[in-house]
Amino acid sequence: MFELERQRILESSLWEPRNGCLGYLEACSCVDIEGNTLSPHCRSGYLQDAEVDDWSSQKGQFASRTPASIRVLMCERVGWVPLGFAMSKRSFLSVEGAFGLPPEALPILNLNRGQEYYNATFNSGDNSQSMSSIALTIKLPQLFQLGNLGLSLTHCFQTGKTLAFIHGWHVFANENHVTGEPVIPHAGRIQELIQPTHSLWTHPLLLPVILLQEHLFRAYLRNSELWRIVQSIEKNLGVTRSGPLVMAEFGVTNEMKQIIAKEEDRIRLTAILNTAAADISGVIRVLKWDQQYTRFPHRVKDRIDKYHGQGPLSVCSELASAIEFLDSHVSSAEDFAGSMRSRLDLQLNVLYNLIAHASADLNLRIASMAGLDSAAMKTLTFVTIAFLPATFIAVSSFSA
């Protein structure tokens, strides 16, 4: 079903290897090849494009490494349109084959909207219809302030190993490609989130849950930035004691006087307010998708429990708790963004009234000037009536 679209995107995508934009992350098991017990740990590093084939197939310099429960290749997204990868097409095909990535991976990574999809493989000739592996692909909705990460993974239930590919903006880049502002790269954050969850390393839903957790972290940062903008707008429009400003004593500020008096200041503040409202609407849109996405791990988990059986109770409980917490976190973030939009609606009404007041004041001054003009016309008319006949008589007499 996806093969034709996959082939089209494979040919139309931009494949441009870049240094520092391609790397790996591995969560290593507690037992090495020789059976020695080890402490769970993560290892990560950058890869050259020429090293991807050896790393994905665990050969050459990567052949003797400690087995890993999770192996992730992370790739920076290049450009906007077409879909771009900081790696060669040959390297991607090598990873796709070695990891067994599903054909829907490229079509879903190419989307701007959010999308999740999974398919399972069952053991052939097994009357119990037990699940042998599962593939999951998730694309977060596009919003450049939050990132546009995509994840495609395969998990083998027999070995308990997960092989994954992560792609998107700011995976390694520490500068926002739109605004030029500094950002925290996703790669380091994802490693920090994986490190303490070693009890879940053998579960296929760990990475999808971490992906949502990372997305919510960005949404929290963006909400904080927008809240500072909302506070600044409220201050300029005369909010003196309300909410976080309850301890402040601003009074009628000079900024508010200038907004009433100067059209340029009103236009500038209107632009700031409308931009903030649009940004908040974008965040709310993304958070609504996140809210729906929290049901996806539940559906997949129910399917796994049905055809593969439940895992250890402690693992199931920890995973369920993490999903429920994220669900609550999404609701809280969405409510906060909604409250900011409501406050901006109020300030938009205030600004509209200020503009109406300024327009009324201008009309009053025009009317006053018109009144002065009327008085001047009356005076001119009186002078004309008083002196024009005499002037006419004088001119007529002189002519005679």
XYZ file of C-alpha atoms in Angstrom:
400
model
C 0.000 0.000 0.000
C 2.841 2.419 0.852
C 5.477 1.147 -1.575
C 4.628 3.436 -4.501
C 4.605 6.564 -2.305
C 7.799 5.399 -0.591
C 9.564 5.087 -3.938
C 8.380 8.528 -5.047
C 9.641 10.206 -1.871
C 12.892 8.241 -2.013
C 13.597 9.690 -5.455
C 12.379 13.251 -4.768
C 14.014 13.766 -1.346
C 17.206 15.744 -0.781
C 20.109 13.516 0.302
C 22.925 15.728 1.544
C 25.483 14.258 4.029
C 26.721 16.815 6.572
C 29.215 16.600 9.395
C 27.756 16.739 12.893
C 24.225 16.028 11.678
C 24.209 12.240 11.891
C 24.699 10.162 15.024
C 23.700 7.130 17.028
C 22.374 6.289 20.477
C 22.517 2.848 22.057
C 21.041 1.678 25.344
C 23.229 -1.253 26.359
C 21.949 -4.351 28.076
C 23.062 -5.487 31.502
C 24.922 -8.540 30.164
C 27.772 -8.477 27.641
C 28.626 -11.058 24.982
C 30.547 -13.219 27.477
C 27.714 -13.172 30.019
C 29.301 -10.694 32.411
C 26.880 -8.495 34.349
C 27.154 -4.798 33.529
C 25.468 -1.655 34.734
C 22.892 -0.375 32.231
C 24.305 2.550 30.319
C 23.916 4.551 27.122
C 26.547 5.337 24.552
C 26.286 7.831 21.726
C 28.381 9.544 19.117
C 28.504 11.120 15.688
C 28.763 9.092 12.506
C 30.253 9.861 9.135
C 28.011 8.925 6.259
C 30.493 6.240 5.187
C 30.240 4.608 8.649
C 26.455 4.142 8.644
C 26.510 0.767 6.870
C 29.047 -0.722 9.313
C 27.208 0.664 12.334
C 23.736 -0.486 11.257
C 25.007 -4.003 10.426
C 27.386 -4.098 13.435
C 30.476 -4.927 11.431
C 33.946 -3.467 11.072
C 34.849 -1.217 13.998
C 31.341 -1.708 15.485
C 31.396 -5.535 15.458
C 32.732 -6.201 18.960
C 30.525 -3.817 20.903
C 28.368 -4.759 23.883
C 24.868 -5.799 22.737
C 22.302 -3.025 22.992
C 18.596 -3.301 23.774
C 17.912 -0.069 21.878
C 19.775 1.156 18.818
C 18.793 4.507 17.328
C 20.153 6.304 14.285
C 19.420 10.039 14.463
C 19.492 12.289 11.414
C 19.098 16.046 11.081
C 16.462 17.245 8.631
C 17.841 19.380 5.793
C 15.662 22.181 4.431
C 11.902 22.263 4.202
C 10.722 21.207 0.749
C 11.559 18.657 -0.480
C 12.078 16.319 2.457
C 15.796 16.431 3.256
C 18.214 14.125 5.061
C 21.758 14.822 6.284
C 22.831 11.459 4.878
C 23.122 9.744 1.517
C 20.354 7.700 -0.050
C 22.649 4.684 0.050
C 23.104 5.015 3.829
C 19.363 5.338 4.389
C 18.662 2.223 2.353
C 21.322 0.400 4.371
C 19.615 1.368 7.652
C 16.174 0.639 6.249
C 17.258 -2.883 5.328
C 19.295 -3.646 8.459
C 16.591 -2.324 10.818
C 13.647 -3.657 8.825
C 11.978 -0.235 8.750
C 8.424 -0.429 7.338
C 7.543 0.983 3.889
C 5.268 3.582 5.509
C 8.238 5.234 7.234
C 9.146 7.680 4.426
C 5.538 8.643 3.503
C 4.720 9.412 7.143
C 7.985 11.308 7.768
C 7.095 13.470 4.774
C 3.849 14.700 6.384
C 3.440 18.136 7.984
C 0.554 17.014 10.181
C 0.765 14.539 13.034
C 0.343 10.871 12.230
C 0.853 7.523 13.962
C 0.710 4.038 12.508
C 1.666 0.518 13.498
C 1.616 -2.950 12.016
C 2.451 -6.298 13.558
C 4.002 -9.496 12.225
C 2.840 -12.838 13.553
C 4.700 -16.122 13.841
C 3.854 -18.308 10.870
C 2.303 -21.685 11.610
C 1.529 -20.650 15.191
C -2.017 -21.542 16.168
C -1.843 -19.133 19.092
C -1.288 -16.219 16.662
C 1.585 -14.909 18.760
C 3.206 -11.651 17.674
C 6.815 -11.910 16.503
C 7.546 -8.230 15.853
C 5.908 -4.849 15.598
C 6.715 -1.718 13.587
C 5.647 1.768 14.691
C 5.971 5.071 12.839
C 5.105 8.431 14.393
C 5.323 11.936 12.934
C 4.780 14.881 15.261
C 2.759 17.823 13.857
C 4.777 20.608 12.303
C 5.524 23.698 14.431
C 9.054 25.024 14.106
C 9.210 26.257 17.716
C 8.534 22.700 18.953
C 10.283 20.738 16.203
C 8.917 18.226 13.750
C 10.429 14.940 14.868
C 9.587 11.669 13.204
C 10.245 8.169 14.557
C 10.172 4.806 12.848
C 11.069 1.636 14.751
C 10.888 -2.125 14.689
C 10.840 -4.322 17.772
C 11.528 -8.047 17.948
C 9.711 -9.754 20.828
C 12.014 -12.761 20.844
C 15.181 -10.714 21.435
C 13.512 -7.727 23.125
C 15.537 -5.356 20.928
C 14.343 -2.114 19.371
C 15.894 -0.636 16.217
C 14.852 2.934 15.429
C 15.378 5.884 13.109
C 14.732 9.465 14.302
C 14.620 12.383 11.868
C 13.781 16.069 12.217
C 14.949 19.611 12.808
C 17.228 20.394 15.757
C 18.204 16.777 16.361
C 21.808 17.970 16.597
C 21.558 21.629 15.544
C 21.672 24.075 18.469
C 20.246 27.015 16.517
C 16.684 27.485 15.336
C 16.782 27.327 11.539
C 13.984 29.947 11.255
C 14.756 32.540 13.930
C 18.459 31.870 14.526
C 17.845 31.670 18.286
C 19.653 29.022 20.381
C 17.789 25.761 21.024
C 18.454 22.587 22.998
C 19.188 19.717 20.563
C 16.813 16.753 20.723
C 19.589 14.137 20.728
C 20.923 15.017 24.175
C 17.457 15.316 25.648
C 16.379 11.930 24.283
C 19.457 10.281 25.782
C 18.707 11.890 29.149
C 15.168 10.506 29.022
C 16.251 6.991 28.024
C 19.067 6.629 30.553
C 17.014 6.228 33.775
C 14.314 4.006 32.238
C 16.413 0.827 31.819
C 13.580 -1.354 33.149
C 11.602 -0.412 29.991
C 14.416 -0.797 27.454
C 12.957 -4.058 26.167
C 9.475 -2.628 25.628
C 8.551 -1.333 22.136
C 6.549 1.619 23.510
C 9.384 3.276 25.385
C 10.586 5.416 22.460
C 7.067 6.516 21.390
C 6.392 7.641 24.971
C 9.745 9.453 25.177
C 8.988 11.175 21.865
C 5.810 12.642 23.378
C 7.651 13.583 26.560
C 10.245 15.502 24.541
C 7.501 17.216 22.532
C 5.740 18.343 25.703
C 8.998 19.719 27.066
C 9.236 21.965 23.990
C 5.581 22.966 24.380
C 6.259 23.941 28.003
C 9.187 26.144 26.923
C 7.079 27.740 24.200
C 4.206 28.400 26.609
C 6.648 30.130 28.966
C 7.890 32.383 26.148
C 4.354 33.256 25.096
C 3.317 33.951 28.696
C 6.029 36.608 28.975
C 4.705 38.224 25.781
C 1.132 38.149 27.133
C 2.282 39.803 30.370
C 4.055 42.532 28.400
C 0.921 43.202 26.344
C -1.226 43.356 29.480
C 1.192 45.773 31.094
C 1.119 48.068 28.054
C -2.677 48.042 28.025
C -3.113 48.932 31.678
C -3.505 45.664 33.614
C -2.271 46.706 37.063
C -3.248 44.057 39.623
C -4.330 40.705 38.240
C -2.916 37.193 38.312
C 0.903 37.205 38.169
C 0.844 41.020 38.150
C -0.975 41.196 41.503
C 2.168 42.359 43.330
C 3.043 44.938 40.679
C 2.040 48.604 40.783
C 2.217 49.873 37.219
C -0.582 52.411 37.143
C -1.151 54.162 33.827
C 2.184 53.696 32.107
C 3.865 55.900 29.536
C 3.467 53.072 27.053
C -0.307 53.182 27.511
C -0.368 56.964 27.024
C 1.666 56.592 23.828
C -0.688 53.895 22.528
C -3.623 56.248 23.012
C -1.796 59.175 21.437
C 0.258 57.626 18.630
C -1.061 55.579 15.752
C 2.347 53.929 15.125
C 2.404 52.495 18.650
C -1.129 51.150 18.269
C -0.187 49.451 14.988
C 2.960 47.948 16.560
C 1.083 46.573 19.573
C -1.702 45.214 17.354
C 0.909 43.303 15.332
C 2.502 41.888 18.496
C -0.886 40.870 19.894
C -2.038 39.207 16.676
C 1.269 37.341 16.319
C 1.056 36.066 19.891
C -2.560 34.972 19.349
C -1.572 33.086 16.183
C 1.348 31.405 17.969
C -0.877 30.352 20.861
C -3.438 28.928 18.443
C -0.645 26.903 16.838
C 0.451 25.518 20.196
C -3.146 24.607 21.080
C -3.531 22.817 17.740
C -0.406 20.748 18.407
C -1.423 19.978 21.984
C -4.828 18.759 20.808
C -3.013 16.265 18.593
C -0.779 15.278 21.521
C -3.916 14.633 23.554
C -5.218 12.281 20.875
C -1.785 10.680 20.537
C -1.798 9.571 24.184
C -4.435 7.017 23.213
C -2.099 5.465 20.642
C 0.240 3.747 23.165
C -2.825 2.342 24.945
C -4.136 0.827 21.706
C -0.769 -0.687 20.852
C -0.284 -2.018 24.382
C -3.713 -3.681 24.331
C -2.833 -5.318 21.019
C 0.525 -6.550 22.340
C -1.065 -7.902 25.527
C -3.677 -9.736 23.474
C -1.341 -11.455 21.005
C 1.959 -11.565 22.858
C 0.946 -11.629 26.489
C 1.526 -9.167 29.279
C 5.041 -8.424 30.421
C 6.190 -8.205 34.051
C 3.696 -6.391 36.233
C 6.255 -3.778 37.304
C 7.049 -2.922 33.663
C 3.370 -2.679 32.676
C 2.623 -0.533 35.716
C 5.547 1.817 35.069
C 4.631 2.246 31.425
C 0.940 2.835 32.197
C 1.873 5.417 34.841
C 4.126 7.236 32.370
C 1.354 7.397 29.759
C -1.225 8.608 32.284
C 1.154 11.280 33.550
C 1.787 12.525 30.016
C -1.950 12.575 29.338
C -2.456 14.772 32.395
C 0.514 16.932 31.406
C -0.920 17.503 27.923
C -4.289 18.557 29.381
C -2.593 20.988 31.738
C -0.473 22.533 28.972
C -3.504 22.861 26.687
C -5.565 24.519 29.446
C -2.739 26.982 30.116
C -2.463 27.875 26.428
C -6.240 28.280 26.298
C -6.160 30.681 29.251
C -3.507 32.771 27.481
C -5.684 32.957 24.383
C -8.633 34.123 26.515
C -6.498 36.847 28.109
C -5.350 37.989 24.680
C -8.970 38.154 23.512
C -9.661 40.479 26.430
C -6.662 42.661 25.573
C -7.744 42.754 21.935
C -11.065 44.230 23.080
C -9.197 46.768 25.222
C -7.002 47.731 22.273
C -10.081 48.035 20.046
C -11.676 50.397 22.598
C -8.476 52.456 22.757
C -8.451 52.739 18.978
C -12.147 53.707 19.029
C -11.360 56.310 21.717
C -8.528 57.699 19.637
C -10.784 57.821 16.561
C -13.503 59.593 18.537
C -10.961 62.114 19.839
C -9.770 62.743 16.300
C -13.349 63.244 15.097
C -13.954 65.677 17.949
C -10.943 67.724 16.959
C -12.071 67.714 13.332
C -15.518 68.884 14.435
C -13.957 71.659 16.532
C -11.898 72.796 13.581
C -15.004 72.668 11.424
C -16.754 74.819 14.022
C -13.959 77.372 13.857
C -14.202 77.364 10.075
C -17.967 77.959 10.372
C -17.443 80.910 12.688
C -14.889 82.366 10.293
C -17.318 81.990 7.392
C -20.021 83.753 9.361
C -17.647 86.637 10.121
C -16.626 86.868 6.491
C -20.279 86.867 5.421
C -21.110 89.662 7.898
C -18.185 91.783 6.712
C -19.213 91.202 3.107
C -22.808 92.193 3.772
C -21.750 95.268 5.730
C -19.161 96.710 3.361
C -19.958 95.363 -0.079
C -22.951 97.785 -0.802
C -20.921 100.838 0.157
C -18.072 99.655 -2.020
C -20.516 99.159 -4.906
C -21.941 102.700 -4.491
C -18.463 104.224 -4.271
C -17.309 102.461 -7.398
C -20.491 103.407 -9.264
C -20.180 107.110 -8.307
C -16.554 107.193 -9.402
C -17.431 105.614 -12.705
C -20.203 108.215 -13.282
